[in-house]
C-alpha positions as YAML, in Angstrom:
chain: A
units: angstrom
residues:
- id: 1
  name: MET
  ca: [107.81, 135.70, 259.57]
- id: 2
  name: ALA
  ca: [110.61, 135.84, 256.02]
- id: 3
  name: GLU
  ca: [109.07, 137.52, 253.10]
- id: 4
  name: HIS
  ca: [107.73, 134.87, 250.03]
- id: 5
  name: GLN
  ca: [110.49, 137.10, 247.32]
- id: 6
  name: LEU
  ca: [109.20, 136.60, 243.70]
- id: 7
  name: GLY
  ca: [111.35, 134.38, 241.96]
- id: 8
  name: PRO
  ca: [111.41, 133.64, 236.95]
- id: 9
  name: ARG
  ca: [108.38, 131.70, 237.70]
- id: 10
  name: ASP
  ca: [105.98, 134.30, 239.89]
- id: 11
  name: GLU
  ca: [107.17, 137.52, 237.71]
- id: 12
  name: GLY
  ca: [106.39, 135.25, 234.21]
- id: 13
  name: ILE
  ca: [102.74, 134.48, 235.31]
- id: 14
  name: LYS
  ca: [102.09, 138.00, 236.35]
- id: 15
  name: GLY
  ca: [103.68, 139.68, 233.65]
- id: 16
  name: VAL
  ca: [100.70, 137.20, 231.91]
- id: 17
  name: LEU
  ca: [97.26, 138.07, 234.62]
- id: 18
  name: PRO
  ca: [95.81, 141.80, 234.17]
- id: 19
  name: GLU
  ca: [96.91, 144.69, 235.85]
- id: 20
  name: ARG
  ca: [92.89, 145.54, 236.42]
- id: 21
  name: GLY
  ca: [89.64, 143.38, 235.84]
- id: 22
  name: PRO
  ca: [87.58, 144.09, 232.78]
- id: 23
  name: SER
  ca: [85.69, 147.45, 232.79]
- id: 24
  name: SER
  ca: [81.64, 147.82, 233.59]
- id: 25
  name: SER
  ca: [81.09, 148.26, 230.52]
- id: 26
  name: GLN
  ca: [83.01, 145.02, 229.68]
- id: 27
  name: VAL
  ca: [80.87, 143.10, 231.82]
- id: 28
  name: LEU
  ca: [77.57, 144.47, 230.69]
- id: 29
  name: ALA
  ca: [78.17, 143.86, 227.41]
- id: 30
  name: PHE
  ca: [79.51, 140.38, 228.25]
- id: 31
  name: MET
  ca: [76.76, 139.71, 229.94]
- id: 32
  name: THR
  ca: [74.67, 141.02, 226.84]
- id: 33
  name: LEU
  ca: [76.11, 139.35, 224.86]
- id: 34
  name: LEU
  ca: [75.75, 135.38, 226.39]
- id: 35
  name: TRP
  ca: [72.19, 136.20, 227.26]
- id: 36
  name: LEU
  ca: [71.65, 136.84, 223.20]
- id: 37
  name: GLY
  ca: [73.77, 133.83, 222.46]
- id: 38
  name: GLY
  ca: [72.15, 131.45, 224.91]
- id: 39
  name: PHE
  ca: [68.33, 132.88, 223.71]
- id: 40
  name: LEU
  ca: [69.15, 132.54, 220.19]
- id: 41
  name: LEU
  ca: [69.96, 129.26, 220.32]
- id: 42
  name: LEU
  ca: [67.88, 128.13, 222.79]
- id: 43
  name: LEU
  ca: [65.15, 129.62, 219.77]
- id: 44
  name: ALA
  ca: [67.43, 127.28, 217.59]
- id: 45
  name: GLY
  ca: [67.04, 124.41, 219.53]
- id: 46
  name: LEU
  ca: [62.73, 124.86, 219.60]
- id: 47
  name: THR
  ca: [62.31, 125.80, 216.15]
- id: 48
  name: LEU
  ca: [64.28, 122.53, 215.26]
- id: 49
  name: THR
  ca: [62.37, 120.37, 217.47]
- id: 50
  name: ALA
  ca: [59.21, 122.11, 216.63]
- id: 51
  name: THR
  ca: [60.11, 121.53, 213.35]
- id: 52
  name: LEU
  ca: [60.94, 117.73, 213.70]
- id: 53
  name: ILE
  ca: [57.44, 117.28, 215.65]
- id: 54
  name: GLY
  ca: [55.41, 118.38, 213.22]
- id: 55
  name: LEU
  ca: [56.88, 115.96, 210.33]
- id: 56
  name: THR
  ca: [56.21, 112.99, 212.78]
- id: 57
  name: VAL
  ca: [52.32, 113.95, 213.43]
- id: 58
  name: SER
  ca: [51.47, 114.91, 209.15]
- id: 59
  name: SER
  ca: [53.55, 112.20, 208.25]
- id: 60
  name: PRO
  ca: [50.35, 109.95, 209.08]
- id: 61
  name: VAL
  ca: [48.21, 112.08, 207.65]
- id: 62
  name: PHE
  ca: [49.76, 112.77, 204.01]
- id: 63
  name: MET
  ca: [49.45, 108.86, 203.98]
- id: 64
  name: ILE
  ca: [45.64, 108.63, 204.36]
- id: 65
  name: CYS
  ca: [44.93, 111.93, 202.51]
- id: 66
  name: SER
  ca: [47.77, 112.08, 199.85]
- id: 67
  name: SER
  ca: [45.16, 112.67, 197.13]
- id: 68
  name: VAL
  ca: [45.36, 116.89, 198.67]
- id: 69
  name: LEU
  ca: [47.93, 118.15, 197.73]
- id: 70
  name: LEU
  ca: [47.43, 121.78, 198.96]
- id: 71
  name: PRO
  ca: [47.94, 120.18, 202.13]
- id: 72
  name: VAL
  ca: [51.34, 117.99, 201.53]
- id: 73
  name: VAL
  ca: [52.48, 121.16, 199.73]
- id: 74
  name: LEU
  ca: [52.11, 123.52, 202.59]
- id: 75
  name: VAL
  ca: [53.50, 121.49, 205.78]
- id: 76
  name: ILE
  ca: [56.65, 121.23, 202.63]
- id: 77
  name: ILE
  ca: [56.89, 124.55, 202.97]
- id: 78
  name: PHE
  ca: [56.45, 125.00, 206.22]
- id: 79
  name: ALA
  ca: [58.72, 122.01, 206.91]
- id: 80
  name: VAL
  ca: [61.56, 123.39, 205.11]
- id: 81
  name: LEU
  ca: [61.64, 127.25, 206.50]
- id: 82
  name: GLY
  ca: [61.00, 125.74, 209.94]
- id: 83
  name: PHE
  ca: [65.00, 123.96, 209.10]
- id: 84
  name: ILE
  ca: [65.94, 127.24, 207.78]
- id: 85
  name: ALA
  ca: [65.07, 129.14, 210.68]
- id: 86
  name: SER
  ca: [66.78, 126.52, 212.91]
- id: 87
  name: GLY
  ca: [69.74, 127.11, 210.94]
- id: 88
  name: ALA
  ca: [69.80, 130.68, 211.36]
- id: 89
  name: PHE
  ca: [69.42, 130.75, 214.72]
- id: 90
  name: GLY
  ca: [71.70, 127.90, 215.79]
- id: 91
  name: VAL
  ca: [74.45, 129.84, 212.80]
- id: 92
  name: THR
  ca: [73.87, 133.66, 214.71]
- id: 93
  name: ALA
  ca: [74.14, 132.36, 217.84]
- id: 94
  name: LEU
  ca: [77.58, 130.66, 217.16]
- id: 95
  name: SER
  ca: [78.77, 133.74, 215.23]
- id: 96
  name: SER
  ca: [78.41, 136.10, 218.23]
- id: 97
  name: MET
  ca: [79.21, 133.99, 220.96]
- id: 98
  name: SER
  ca: [82.69, 133.66, 218.46]
- id: 99
  name: TRP
  ca: [82.90, 137.26, 218.22]
- id: 100
  name: MET
  ca: [82.26, 137.55, 221.57]
- id: 101
  name: VAL
  ca: [85.16, 135.70, 222.55]
- id: 102
  name: ASN
  ca: [87.50, 137.42, 219.95]
- id: 103
  name: TYR
  ca: [86.87, 140.55, 221.36]
- id: 104
  name: LEU
  ca: [87.67, 139.46, 224.61]
- id: 105
  name: TYR
  ca: [90.56, 138.22, 223.85]
- id: 106
  name: ARG
  ca: [91.21, 141.30, 222.11]
- id: 107
  name: LEU
  ca: [90.75, 142.80, 224.97]
- id: 108
  name: ARG
  ca: [92.62, 141.22, 227.63]
- id: 109
  name: PHE
  ca: [95.95, 140.26, 225.37]
- id: 110
  name: PRO
  ca: [96.25, 142.59, 222.87]
- id: 111
  name: GLU
  ca: [99.81, 142.46, 222.64]
- id: 112
  name: GLN
  ca: [99.57, 138.99, 222.04]
- id: 113
  name: MET
  ca: [97.28, 139.50, 218.78]
- id: 114
  name: GLU
  ca: [99.91, 142.02, 217.13]
- id: 115
  name: HIS
  ca: [102.54, 139.61, 217.68]
- id: 116
  name: VAL
  ca: [99.86, 136.74, 216.44]
- id: 117
  name: ASN
  ca: [98.85, 138.88, 213.69]
- id: 118
  name: ARG
  ca: [102.87, 140.29, 212.72]
- id: 119
  name: ARG
  ca: [103.78, 136.39, 213.19]
- id: 120
  name: ALA
  ca: [101.30, 135.26, 210.80]
- id: 121
  name: GLN
  ca: [102.10, 137.30, 207.48]
- id: 122
  name: GLU
  ca: [105.55, 136.50, 208.43]
- id: 123
  name: THR
  ca: [104.95, 132.97, 207.59]
- id: 124
  name: ALA
  ca: [102.97, 133.76, 204.81]
- id: 125
  name: GLY
  ca: [105.09, 135.66, 202.95]
- id: 126
  name: GLN
  ca: [108.13, 132.92, 203.53]
- id: 127
  name: MET
  ca: [105.73, 130.10, 202.42]
- id: 128
  name: GLY
  ca: [104.98, 132.15, 199.40]
- id: 129
  name: GLN
  ca: [108.57, 132.82, 199.38]
- id: 130
  name: ARG
  ca: [109.34, 129.77, 199.00]
- id: 131
  name: ALA
  ca: [106.51, 128.38, 196.42]
- id: 132
  name: ARG
  ca: [107.76, 130.52, 194.28]
- id: 133
  name: GLU
  ca: [111.26, 129.70, 194.64]
- id: 134
  name: THR
  ca: [109.67, 126.41, 194.03]
- id: 135
  name: GLY
  ca: [107.78, 126.76, 190.65]
- id: 136
  name: GLN
  ca: [111.23, 128.47, 189.55]
- id: 137
  name: ARG
  ca: [113.63, 125.88, 190.21]
- id: 138
  name: VAL
  ca: [110.88, 123.30, 189.08]
- id: 139
  name: GLN
  ca: [110.81, 125.35, 186.25]
- id: 140
  name: SER
  ca: [114.33, 126.09, 185.48]
- id: 141
  name: LYS
  ca: [114.69, 121.84, 185.34]
- id: 142
  name: ASP
  ca: [112.31, 121.41, 183.02]
- id: 143
  name: LEU
  ca: [113.84, 123.65, 180.51]
- id: 144
  name: LYS
  ca: [116.52, 122.13, 181.28]
- id: 145
  name: SER
  ca: [115.41, 118.54, 180.64]
- id: 146
  name: ASP
  ca: [114.25, 119.73, 177.62]
- id: 147
  name: ARG
  ca: [116.98, 120.99, 176.39]
- id: 148
  name: THR
  ca: [119.18, 117.69, 177.31]
- id: 149
  name: GLY
  ca: [116.41, 115.34, 175.22]
- id: 150
  name: LEU
  ca: [115.32, 113.59, 178.37]
- id: 151
  name: SER
  ca: [111.64, 114.70, 178.65]
- id: 152
  name: GLY
  ca: [110.52, 112.34, 176.12]
- id: 153
  name: LEU
  ca: [110.58, 108.19, 177.07]
- id: 154
  name: THR
  ca: [112.22, 106.02, 174.81]
- id: 155
  name: GLU
  ca: [110.10, 102.48, 173.98]
- id: 156
  name: LYS
  ca: [112.90, 99.55, 174.29]
- id: 157
  name: GLY
  ca: [111.69, 97.05, 172.15]
...
């Protein structure tokens, strides 16, 4: 049987794949953050659902007992706190998951991240330089037109 030899296409794919898998501490951190993010998203959903159900149930009571202001104020406060808590749990869960994905990507592809950061800095520097040059060109054209008297509009009668 002939042995399969790696061509240039196979070597490129092999260069992207890691030599070894993640360590046990990385797997444990991933599983913990995944569980925590999922739990926080579940908590956000439950809090939002409970807040909406509470508002739905208490709305008819407001119509019947509209003269009593204290319960209305308390329910409004609890509804606002429910929405804030739901949003906080959701933002916390999404930011945790975003951090986890970014962390794992940096562990897996550190060279590419350095290249991307370097490339972004170079591009930002080039764009800043171009903006300065454009500003200087506009300023010099404005000065030239002021000197020649072309900047003011003439009225034709």
